Coordinates of C-alpha atoms in Angstrom, one line a residue:
M1 CA 1.5 -18.6 3.3
A2 CA 3.6 -16.0 3.9
R3 CA 5.2 -14.8 0.2
C4 CA 7.9 -14.0 2.1
L5 CA 9.6 -16.9 3.8
A6 CA 10.1 -19.3 0.4
G7 CA 13.0 -19.3 -0.3
F8 CA 14.5 -17.6 2.8
S9 CA 17.6 -18.7 3.8
S10 CA 18.3 -20.2 7.9
P11 CA 21.5 -20.2 9.3
A12 CA 21.1 -25.1 8.7
A13 CA 21.4 -23.8 5.1
F14 CA 24.5 -22.4 4.6
S15 CA 27.7 -24.0 3.4
G16 CA 28.8 -26.8 4.9
G17 CA 26.3 -27.6 8.0
W18 CA 28.0 -25.5 10.4
T19 CA 26.1 -24.4 12.3
P20 CA 26.2 -20.2 12.6
H21 CA 28.9 -18.4 15.5
L22 CA 29.8 -15.6 16.2
V23 CA 33.3 -14.0 16.1
L24 CA 35.0 -10.8 17.7
E25 CA 36.9 -8.3 16.6
S26 CA 40.0 -8.1 18.8
P27 CA 42.3 -10.5 19.4
S28 CA 41.8 -10.9 22.6
R29 CA 38.5 -11.7 22.0
H30 CA 38.5 -13.5 18.7
V31 CA 37.3 -17.3 18.2
V32 CA 34.9 -16.6 21.4
V33 CA 31.6 -19.5 21.3
H34 CA 28.5 -18.1 22.6
C35 CA 25.7 -18.6 19.4
G36 CA 26.5 -22.1 19.5
A37 CA 29.7 -24.9 17.4
S38 CA 32.8 -22.7 16.5
L39 CA 34.6 -22.5 13.6
S40 CA 37.1 -19.8 13.3
T41 CA 36.1 -17.7 10.3
P42 CA 37.8 -14.3 9.8
R43 CA 35.8 -11.4 10.2
I44 CA 35.5 -9.9 6.3
S45 CA 37.5 -6.3 6.5
S46 CA 34.7 -4.2 4.7
E47 CA 31.1 -4.4 3.9
T48 CA 32.0 -4.3 0.6
E49 CA 33.8 -7.0 0.9
A50 CA 31.0 -8.2 2.0
S51 CA 28.6 -8.0 0.7
A52 CA 30.5 -9.9 -2.4
A53 CA 31.2 -13.0 0.1
E54 CA 29.1 -16.5 0.5
P55 CA 27.8 -16.4 3.3
S56 CA 28.7 -18.9 5.0
A57 CA 32.1 -15.7 4.7
L58 CA 30.2 -13.7 7.1
V59 CA 30.3 -13.2 10.4
Q60 CA 27.4 -15.3 12.2
G61 CA 25.8 -15.7 15.3
G62 CA 22.9 -17.6 15.8
T63 CA 19.1 -16.6 14.0
A64 CA 19.4 -13.3 15.6
P65 CA 23.2 -12.2 15.7
L66 CA 23.0 -9.1 17.4
V67 CA 20.6 -10.7 20.0
C68 CA 23.7 -13.2 21.3
A69 CA 26.2 -11.0 20.2
L70 CA 24.0 -8.4 22.7
K71 CA 23.5 -11.1 26.0
S72 CA 27.3 -12.4 24.8
T73 CA 28.8 -10.0 26.1
A74 CA 26.0 -8.6 28.4
S75 CA 27.5 -11.2 30.9
Q76 CA 30.6 -11.4 30.9
D77 CA 32.5 -11.3 33.7
V78 CA 33.9 -7.8 33.6
S79 CA 35.5 -4.5 35.0
C80 CA 33.7 -1.8 33.2
F81 CA 35.4 1.8 32.0
H82 CA 33.0 2.8 29.8
F83 CA 30.2 4.3 29.4
P84 CA 27.4 5.2 29.6
G85 CA 27.9 5.7 33.0
H86 CA 24.6 3.9 35.4
N87 CA 27.9 0.5 34.4
R88 CA 25.6 -2.3 32.9
G89 CA 23.1 -1.0 35.8
K90 CA 25.0 -0.9 39.3
A91 CA 24.7 2.3 38.9
A92 CA 21.0 2.9 37.9
P93 CA 18.9 5.2 38.6
P94 CA 15.8 3.2 41.5
S95 CA 12.4 3.9 40.3
L96 CA 13.8 3.4 36.8
S97 CA 15.5 0.3 38.2
E98 CA 11.6 -0.4 39.7
L99 CA 10.0 -0.1 36.4
I100 CA 12.5 -2.1 34.3
G101 CA 14.5 -3.9 35.6
L102 CA 18.2 -4.3 35.5
G103 CA 18.0 -6.4 32.7
A104 CA 17.2 -3.5 30.6
F105 CA 20.5 -1.3 32.4
S106 CA 22.9 -5.2 31.8
H107 CA 22.7 -4.8 28.1
D108 CA 22.0 -1.6 27.5
L109 CA 26.3 -1.1 26.0
P110 CA 28.0 0.8 23.8
E111 CA 29.6 0.0 20.1
L112 CA 32.5 -2.6 21.9
P113 CA 34.0 -4.4 19.1
E114 CA 32.3 -7.2 20.1
L115 CA 28.7 -5.2 19.3
D116 CA 29.7 -4.2 15.9
D117 CA 29.6 -0.7 14.6
L118 CA 26.2 0.3 13.4
F119 CA 28.1 2.9 10.6
S120 CA 30.7 1.2 9.7
P121 CA 29.3 -2.4 10.3
K122 CA 31.3 -5.6 9.3
G123 CA 30.0 -8.2 12.4
V124 CA 26.7 -9.2 14.2
I125 CA 25.4 -5.7 12.5
L126 CA 26.0 -7.0 9.2
D127 CA 24.8 -10.0 9.6
A128 CA 21.5 -8.3 11.3
Q129 CA 20.7 -6.5 8.7
R130 CA 21.2 -8.7 5.3
R131 CA 19.4 -11.2 7.1
A132 CA 17.0 -8.0 7.2
A133 CA 17.3 -7.8 3.7
E134 CA 16.8 -11.1 2.8
L135 CA 12.8 -11.4 4.0
F136 CA 11.8 -8.3 3.7
G137 CA 12.7 -9.1 -0.4
S138 CA 15.6 -6.1 -0.7
S139 CA 19.0 -5.0 -2.0
K140 CA 20.4 -3.6 0.8
T141 CA 18.8 -2.6 4.5
W142 CA 19.9 -0.3 7.0
F143 CA 18.8 -0.7 10.5
L144 CA 17.6 2.9 12.0
V145 CA 17.6 4.3 15.8
N146 CA 16.1 7.7 15.2
G147 CA 12.8 6.3 13.1
T148 CA 11.2 6.2 10.2
T149 CA 11.6 10.4 10.6
C150 CA 16.1 9.5 9.9
G151 CA 14.7 6.9 6.9
I152 CA 12.9 10.2 5.1
Q153 CA 15.6 12.7 5.7
A154 CA 18.3 10.7 4.7
S155 CA 16.8 9.1 1.3
V156 CA 15.4 13.0 0.3
M157 CA 19.2 14.0 1.3
A158 CA 20.6 11.7 -1.1
T159 CA 18.3 11.9 -4.0
C160 CA 17.9 16.0 -3.8
S161 CA 20.4 18.2 -4.8
P162 CA 19.9 22.0 -3.3
G163 CA 17.2 24.1 -6.2
D164 CA 15.3 20.2 -7.1
Y165 CA 12.3 19.4 -6.9
L166 CA 10.8 16.8 -4.1
I167 CA 7.6 16.1 -6.2
V168 CA 5.1 15.1 -2.7
P169 CA 2.0 14.4 -1.4
R170 CA 0.4 17.7 0.4
N171 CA -0.5 15.3 3.4
C172 CA 3.2 13.9 4.1
H173 CA 4.3 13.8 7.6
I174 CA 6.1 16.1 9.2
S175 CA 9.8 14.4 8.8
V176 CA 9.0 15.9 5.0
I177 CA 8.8 19.0 5.9
S178 CA 12.8 18.8 8.3
A179 CA 14.3 16.7 4.5
L180 CA 13.2 19.8 3.1
V181 CA 14.9 21.6 5.6
L182 CA 18.1 19.5 5.7
S183 CA 18.4 18.7 1.8
G184 CA 16.7 23.2 0.8
A185 CA 14.7 20.7 -2.1
V186 CA 12.1 22.5 -3.4
P187 CA 8.1 20.3 -2.6
K188 CA 6.2 20.7 -5.8
Y189 CA 2.6 19.5 -4.0
I190 CA 0.5 16.9 -5.5
I191 CA -3.0 17.7 -3.8
P192 CA -4.1 13.8 -2.5
E193 CA -7.9 12.5 -3.0
Y194 CA -10.2 13.7 -0.3
N195 CA -13.3 12.9 1.2
S196 CA -15.2 15.4 2.6
G197 CA -17.5 13.5 4.9
W198 CA -15.1 11.1 5.8
D199 CA -12.4 14.4 6.3
I200 CA -10.2 11.6 5.2
A201 CA -7.0 12.4 2.3
G202 CA -6.2 9.5 0.5
G203 CA -3.4 8.5 -2.0
I204 CA -1.7 10.0 -4.9
T205 CA -2.2 8.4 -9.0
P206 CA 0.5 8.2 -10.8
L207 CA -1.1 10.5 -13.6
Q208 CA -1.2 13.0 -10.6
V209 CA 2.4 12.5 -10.5
D210 CA 3.2 12.7 -14.0
E211 CA 1.7 15.7 -15.2
A212 CA 4.0 17.3 -12.1
V213 CA 6.7 15.5 -13.8
K214 CA 6.2 17.2 -17.0
E215 CA 5.0 20.4 -15.9
L216 CA 8.7 21.1 -14.4
E217 CA 10.1 19.3 -16.6
G218 CA 8.7 21.8 -18.9
D219 CA 9.7 24.9 -17.2
G220 CA 13.0 23.2 -16.8
K221 CA 13.2 21.9 -13.1
R222 CA 15.0 19.2 -12.6
V223 CA 13.2 16.7 -10.4
G224 CA 15.8 14.6 -7.7
A225 CA 13.4 12.5 -6.4
V226 CA 9.1 11.2 -5.7
L227 CA 7.4 10.7 -2.7
V228 CA 5.0 9.1 -1.9
T229 CA 3.5 8.6 1.1
S230 CA 1.8 4.5 0.9
P231 CA 0.2 3.3 3.4
T232 CA -1.2 6.9 4.1
Y233 CA -2.7 6.2 8.4
H234 CA -6.0 5.5 7.6
G235 CA -4.2 2.8 4.9
V236 CA -5.2 4.0 2.4
C237 CA -2.3 2.6 -0.6
S238 CA -1.4 4.6 -3.4
D239 CA -0.2 3.0 -7.2
V240 CA 3.3 2.4 -6.9
Q241 CA 4.3 0.6 -9.0
G242 CA 2.8 2.4 -11.7
I243 CA 4.0 5.6 -10.3
V244 CA 7.2 3.8 -10.3
S245 CA 6.3 3.7 -14.4
V246 CA 6.1 6.6 -14.6
C247 CA 9.4 7.4 -12.8
Y248 CA 11.2 4.8 -13.7
P249 CA 12.3 5.9 -17.2
R250 CA 12.9 9.2 -16.5
G251 CA 15.5 8.3 -14.2
I252 CA 13.6 9.9 -11.2
P253 CA 14.3 7.6 -7.7
V254 CA 10.8 6.8 -6.1
I255 CA 10.9 7.1 -2.0
V256 CA 8.0 4.9 0.0
D257 CA 7.0 6.4 3.1
E258 CA 6.2 3.3 4.4
A259 CA 6.3 3.7 8.2
H260 CA 2.3 2.3 7.7
G261 CA 3.9 -1.0 6.3
A262 CA 6.0 -3.1 7.8
H263 CA 3.7 -5.8 8.0
F264 CA 2.7 -6.4 4.1
R265 CA 5.2 -9.1 3.5
F266 CA 4.1 -11.4 6.0
H267 CA 0.6 -12.7 4.6
D268 CA -0.1 -12.8 0.4
T269 CA -3.8 -11.0 1.3
L270 CA -1.5 -7.4 2.4
P271 CA -1.3 -5.4 0.7
S272 CA 2.0 -5.7 -2.5
T273 CA 5.7 -3.3 -0.9
A274 CA 6.6 -0.1 -1.8
I275 CA 9.3 -3.1 -3.0
E276 CA 7.5 -5.9 -4.6
Q277 CA 5.9 -2.7 -6.2
G278 CA 9.9 -1.7 -8.1
A279 CA 10.8 1.1 -5.5
D280 CA 13.4 3.1 -5.0
L281 CA 13.7 3.5 -1.1
A282 CA 11.1 2.1 1.3
V283 CA 11.6 3.7 4.9
Q284 CA 9.1 0.8 7.6
S285 CA 8.2 2.0 11.4
T286 CA 9.1 -2.2 12.5
H287 CA 8.0 -1.4 16.3
K288 CA 4.4 0.0 14.5
V289 CA 2.3 -3.0 13.4
L290 CA 5.1 -4.8 13.8
C291 CA 6.9 -6.0 16.9
S292 CA 10.3 -3.9 17.9
L293 CA 10.4 -1.3 20.7
T294 CA 9.9 2.6 19.8
Q295 CA 11.6 4.6 17.8
S296 CA 13.3 1.8 15.6
S297 CA 12.4 1.5 12.2
M298 CA 14.1 0.1 8.9
L299 CA 15.7 1.1 5.2
H300 CA 14.8 -0.8 2.4
M301 CA 17.1 -0.2 -1.0
A302 CA 16.0 -2.0 -5.0
G303 CA 17.7 -1.2 -7.8
D304 CA 20.6 0.9 -8.8
L305 CA 18.8 4.6 -9.7
V306 CA 20.4 5.4 -5.2
D307 CA 23.9 5.8 -4.7
V308 CA 24.2 3.4 -1.4
D309 CA 26.8 4.4 0.2
K310 CA 25.7 8.2 -0.3
I311 CA 22.8 7.0 1.8
S312 CA 25.0 5.9 4.3
Q313 CA 26.9 8.9 4.3
C314 CA 23.7 10.6 5.1
L315 CA 22.4 8.5 7.5
Q316 CA 25.6 8.4 9.7
L317 CA 24.7 12.4 10.1
L318 CA 20.9 12.0 10.9
Q319 CA 21.5 9.3 13.5
S320 CA 22.9 9.1 17.1
S321 CA 27.1 8.5 16.7
S322 CA 25.8 6.4 20.1
P323 CA 22.7 4.6 19.3
S324 CA 20.7 2.5 21.9
Y325 CA 21.2 -1.3 21.9
L326 CA 18.4 -2.3 23.1
L327 CA 17.1 -1.1 19.5
L328 CA 18.9 -2.0 17.1
S329 CA 18.2 -5.3 19.1
S330 CA 15.3 -5.4 19.0
L331 CA 15.0 -5.0 14.7
D332 CA 17.3 -8.0 15.7
A333 CA 15.1 -9.7 17.0
A334 CA 11.2 -8.7 15.3
R335 CA 13.3 -9.9 12.4
D336 CA 13.4 -13.1 13.9
H337 CA 10.1 -14.0 14.7
L338 CA 8.9 -12.7 11.5
S339 CA 11.5 -15.3 10.2
K340 CA 10.2 -18.5 12.2
N341 CA 6.3 -17.2 11.7
A342 CA 4.3 -18.3 8.4
D343 CA 0.9 -17.5 9.6
I344 CA 1.8 -14.9 12.5
F345 CA -0.8 -12.8 10.9
D346 CA -3.3 -15.5 10.0
Q347 CA -5.3 -15.0 13.7
P348 CA -4.8 -10.6 13.1
L349 CA -6.5 -11.0 10.1
A350 CA -8.8 -13.5 11.0
I351 CA -9.4 -10.8 14.0
A352 CA -9.7 -7.6 12.1
S353 CA -12.4 -9.1 9.3
E354 CA -14.6 -10.5 11.4
T355 CA -14.3 -7.2 13.5
K356 CA -15.2 -5.5 10.4
D357 CA -18.4 -7.3 9.6
Q358 CA -19.9 -7.1 13.1
L359 CA -18.9 -2.5 13.7
M360 CA -20.7 -2.3 9.7
K361 CA -23.7 -3.8 11.2
I362 CA -23.7 -1.2 14.4
P363 CA -26.7 1.7 13.3
G364 CA -24.6 5.1 13.4
I365 CA -21.6 3.6 11.8
S366 CA -19.3 3.3 8.7
V367 CA -16.3 1.8 8.3
L368 CA -13.5 3.3 6.0
H369 CA -12.8 0.8 2.3
L370 CA -11.6 1.8 -0.5
T371 CA -15.7 2.7 -2.9
C372 CA -15.2 5.8 0.1
F373 CA -12.0 7.4 -2.4
A374 CA -13.2 8.1 -6.9
S375 CA -8.9 7.7 -7.7
D376 CA -9.3 3.9 -8.4
F377 CA -6.3 2.6 -5.9
P378 CA -5.3 -0.5 -5.2
A379 CA -5.6 -1.4 -1.7
I380 CA -6.2 -0.5 1.6
D381 CA -4.9 -2.2 5.1
P382 CA -7.1 -4.9 6.2
L383 CA -5.5 -4.2 9.4
R384 CA -6.3 0.0 10.0
I385 CA -9.9 0.0 11.8
T386 CA -12.0 3.9 11.0
L387 CA -14.5 4.3 12.4
S388 CA -17.5 6.8 11.1
V389 CA -19.3 8.7 13.5
S390 CA -20.4 12.1 12.5
D391 CA -24.7 10.0 11.2
L392 CA -24.2 9.8 15.6
Q393 CA -23.8 13.9 15.4
L394 CA -20.5 13.2 17.6
A395 CA -17.2 15.0 16.9
G396 CA -14.2 12.3 16.4
H397 CA -12.4 12.9 19.7
E398 CA -15.6 13.3 22.0
A399 CA -16.4 9.5 20.7
D400 CA -13.0 9.1 21.3
D401 CA -13.0 10.4 25.0
I402 CA -16.4 8.4 25.5
L403 CA -14.7 4.9 24.6
F404 CA -12.2 5.8 26.6
E405 CA -13.5 7.3 30.0
D406 CA -16.7 4.6 29.9
H407 CA -14.6 1.9 28.0
K408 CA -11.3 2.0 28.4
I409 CA -11.1 1.2 24.9
V410 CA -7.0 2.7 23.7
S411 CA -7.9 4.5 19.7
E412 CA -4.5 4.4 17.5
L413 CA -5.8 7.9 15.5
V414 CA -9.0 10.4 15.9
G415 CA -9.7 13.2 14.0
T416 CA -13.0 15.5 13.3
R417 CA -15.7 12.5 12.4
A418 CA -13.5 9.7 12.8
V419 CA -11.8 7.6 14.9
T420 CA -9.0 4.6 14.0
F421 CA -7.4 1.9 15.6
A422 CA -4.5 -0.6 14.5
V423 CA -5.0 -4.4 15.0
S424 CA -1.6 -5.4 15.6
L425 CA 0.3 -8.9 15.8
G426 CA -0.7 -7.9 20.0
T427 CA -4.5 -7.8 19.3
R428 CA -6.7 -10.3 21.1
V429 CA -9.4 -11.5 21.0
Q430 CA -11.4 -9.7 23.9
D431 CA -9.9 -6.9 23.2
V432 CA -11.6 -6.4 19.4
E433 CA -15.2 -7.6 21.5
K434 CA -14.4 -4.9 23.8
L435 CA -14.5 -2.7 20.7
V436 CA -17.3 -4.1 19.2
E437 CA -19.5 -4.4 22.6
S438 CA -18.8 -0.1 23.5
V439 CA -19.3 0.7 20.0
K440 CA -22.5 -0.4 20.0
H441 CA -23.7 1.2 23.5
L442 CA -21.9 4.2 22.1
S443 CA -24.4 4.1 18.8
E444 CA -27.6 2.8 21.4
K445 CA -26.6 6.5 23.7
Y446 CA -26.1 8.3 20.4
S447 CA -28.6 8.0 18.2
F448 CA -31.6 9.3 20.3
V449 CA -29.5 11.5 21.8
N450 CA -28.4 13.3 18.9
G451 CA -30.7 12.2 16.1
S452 CA -32.8 15.5 16.2
K453 CA -29.2 17.9 15.3
P454 CA -28.5 19.0 12.7
V455 CA -26.3 18.2 10.2
K456 CA -22.9 20.0 11.1
E457 CA -21.4 20.8 6.6
N458 CA -18.2 21.5 8.6
H459 CA -15.6 20.0 6.3
L460 CA -12.5 21.1 8.0
C461 CA -9.4 20.2 6.9
G462 CA -10.4 19.8 2.8
P463 CA -10.2 19.9 1.2
L464 CA -6.6 20.4 0.2
E465 CA -6.2 24.6 -1.3
K466 CA -3.0 24.1 -3.9
I467 CA 0.1 25.6 -1.9
S468 CA 1.9 28.5 -3.5
V469 CA 4.7 28.7 -2.5
H470 CA 6.4 31.7 -1.6
L471 CA 9.6 30.3 -0.3
T472 CA 11.3 27.1 0.2
P473 CA 10.7 25.4 3.7
R474 CA 15.5 26.0 3.9
G475 CA 14.5 29.8 3.3
A476 CA 11.7 29.9 5.9
F477 CA 13.3 28.1 8.1
F478 CA 16.6 30.3 8.7
S479 CA 14.9 32.8 8.2
T480 CA 15.2 35.7 10.6
K481 CA 11.9 35.9 12.4
R482 CA 10.2 38.0 15.1
R483 CA 7.1 36.8 17.7
A484 CA 3.8 38.7 16.5
R485 CA 0.6 37.9 18.4
I486 CA -2.3 35.9 16.9
E487 CA -4.5 38.6 15.9
D488 CA -2.0 40.6 14.3
S489 CA -0.4 37.9 12.0
L490 CA -2.5 37.7 10.1
G491 CA -1.8 37.6 6.2
Q492 CA 1.6 37.2 6.6
I493 CA 4.2 33.5 6.5
C494 CA 4.0 31.1 9.2
G495 CA 7.5 30.6 10.6
E496 CA 7.2 27.3 13.0
L497 CA 5.4 24.4 12.3
I498 CA 1.3 23.6 12.7
C499 CA 0.6 20.5 12.7
P500 CA -1.4 18.1 14.0
Y501 CA 0.1 14.5 16.0
P502 CA -0.8 11.7 15.1
P503 CA -1.1 11.5 11.9
G504 CA 2.3 14.2 11.6
F505 CA 0.7 16.2 8.4
L506 CA 0.3 20.0 8.6
F507 CA -2.3 22.8 8.2
G508 CA -0.4 25.6 8.6
S509 CA 4.0 26.1 8.6
L510 CA 6.5 27.9 7.9
Q511 CA 6.0 25.7 4.0
N512 CA 3.5 27.6 3.0
G513 CA 3.2 30.6 0.6
R514 CA 0.3 30.2 1.0
F515 CA -2.5 30.2 3.2
N516 CA -6.5 30.2 3.0
L517 CA -8.4 31.0 5.7
N518 CA -10.5 27.3 4.9
L519 CA -7.5 25.7 6.1
L520 CA -8.4 27.5 9.6
K521 CA -10.8 24.3 9.6
S522 CA -8.5 21.9 10.4
S523 CA -7.8 23.3 14.0
S524 CA -11.4 21.4 14.5
I525 CA -8.1 18.0 14.9
S526 CA -8.8 16.2 17.6
C527 CA -5.0 14.5 19.4
K528 CA -4.6 12.8 21.9
F529 CA -1.4 14.3 22.5
V530 CA -0.8 17.8 23.9
R531 CA 0.2 18.8 20.2
L532 CA -2.7 19.5 19.1
H533 CA -6.6 19.7 20.9
I534 CA -9.2 21.5 19.7
P535 CA -13.1 20.5 18.8
P536 CA -15.0 21.5 16.7
S537 CA -17.0 23.7 19.2
G538 CA -13.7 26.2 19.7
G539 CA -10.3 25.2 21.2
M540 CA -6.5 25.6 22.3
L541 CA -4.5 25.5 18.8
Q542 CA -0.8 24.1 19.9
G543 CA 2.3 25.3 17.3
F544 CA 6.3 23.9 18.4
S545 CA 8.5 27.3 18.6
S546 CA 11.3 26.0 21.0
K547 CA 12.1 29.3 22.3
Y548 CA 8.8 31.3 22.8
P549 CA 5.9 29.9 24.0
V550 CA 3.3 28.7 21.8
A551 CA 1.5 29.6 19.7
A552 CA -2.1 30.1 20.7
L553 CA -5.9 30.5 19.1
L554 CA -9.4 30.4 21.0
M555 CA -11.5 30.1 18.1
S556 CA -15.3 31.1 19.8
K557 CA -17.4 30.8 16.0
L558 CA -17.4 28.2 12.8
S559 CA -20.2 28.7 10.9
T560 CA -21.7 25.7 8.5
N561 CA -19.4 25.8 5.7
G562 CA -16.0 26.2 7.5
T563 CA -15.9 29.8 7.3
V564 CA -14.2 32.2 10.3
E565 CA -17.4 33.7 11.2
S566 CA -15.0 35.2 14.6
I567 CA -12.0 35.2 15.7
A568 CA -10.9 35.3 20.1
T569 CA -6.9 34.9 21.2
N570 CA -5.3 34.5 24.4
G571 CA -2.0 36.5 23.9
H572 CA -0.3 34.4 23.2
I573 CA 2.8 34.3 21.0
L574 CA 4.5 32.9 17.8
D575 CA 7.3 32.8 15.2
V576 CA 7.9 35.0 12.2
I577 CA 9.5 35.9 9.1
S578 CA 10.3 39.8 9.9
N579 CA 13.1 39.6 6.5
R580 CA 10.6 39.8 3.5
K581 CA 7.7 41.7 2.8
K582 CA 4.3 39.9 2.9
A583 CA 3.3 38.6 0.2
V584 CA 0.6 35.7 1.5
V585 CA -3.3 35.8 1.5
P586 CA -4.8 35.9 5.6
G587 CA -4.1 32.9 7.2
P588 CA -3.9 33.3 11.0
F589 CA -1.2 31.7 11.8
A590 CA 0.5 33.5 8.7
V591 CA 3.2 35.6 9.8
T592 CA 5.1 39.2 8.8
M593 CA 8.2 39.0 6.2
H594 CA 9.2 41.9 6.1

């Protein structure tokens, strides 16, 4: 039984026994019945008023009010003179309509009166968000159409003024760096525990946070917030409750990047959510393990340390003024689906558990678990399966390529030594059976082929070293930059982000004031997408400059201890910072500041 469903108010629970209904704003569209019996209830004039109102005073739209309103509006027989230009599918591009159908176009509507306003919700969006808050256990929930990225950015901007410090793990997502650029906050990095055998970073501890806070307070610095990534991409959870106990007495808000933990609320055997542990803000990618559309997320709030209006203002700056109702309604639909199925995660959890048991029996294969880390992390997501293939003398990308090309297995994340698979609501028994058999074939083939090869002591992207910041991310971003050849950029500061995606954390970027050559080992990270793909034996590294050709580096040799013995470049160029003096340790992705 999912712990979250206790006390959830179903539509029938509202006073008076009336059936949820839809009340529209315009007088010509008022008291229109689409989702149940009519009941003429006045529209709430403001979100503040709505928050204080009884449930029966809210605009209701069935169990999924936003979905219901969108369906009703799309079915109207009207002559449209509004955007978008495809006019409810009448001018849909044939190639796309053949691909996704006309239904998507007919429901691709703007912010019409009956569909409410995302930035000032008073109707069905407000109702949908309040239902989501109740289900996810928060005091306030915002729907996000720019992904968890905009939720992270809004959270940092709402808690950190320019010059404030944001305590953050070094393996934070790239969205945190963009939030630092936008807010002008200064990062105080915490180095997460790193397992060199797996080449995987874990979480951070309350002790590390306490030490960072004391150090900053001792220097007279103001801590705007602490940001924690929990769970990590590999499912490792930090002790958020312990971190909150460090921060709350000091009045420091705790923000949790919970992108990979939106499902935690929905089964007793899953880890506790960030909000349950006392976090002030938690941003979740509802589209990941749950079932909304890609790019749709939620931002949850609890407590009173963070200004509600400030969050709303920041989201208005960061989100599109033309939000997709397909994305918004998918969040409402996902919430509705979860609220009606208390045992929805029983099967995925059983599948994942059995799959891990089978995989651990395969020679040369290891499964990531909490004992792989020395820190007392409280939990690891049971739906995340990470396999080490290093005992087969295979790199992660090599195993991933074989699994895809020979067995049509598509993974979620590829590391240097491991491959990660995500079990979700849509995972079928036949899928995991195929995965197990494919890994067995991998083991049978490569335990003999590679058995006599020497073990490579190539620790790659770790251990992560402490960073000496010479420029804030915002300062670096707005600095004047010049272009430089890779071979001429040693010992200089990088002017653009260099980031493998997934997982989306940086190893060479505009945030670094100190860049050690050993971090070049991270270029062996392999990703499924074109942003980065570098086998351990050599390959190409791509940067992210949109104005100039991307930076590219070809590693010709990497020694067994992980240091670079020789470098060859293909002559591509890199953005560089050009308005300050050189002030850093040599690094191939760092660029000169004059």
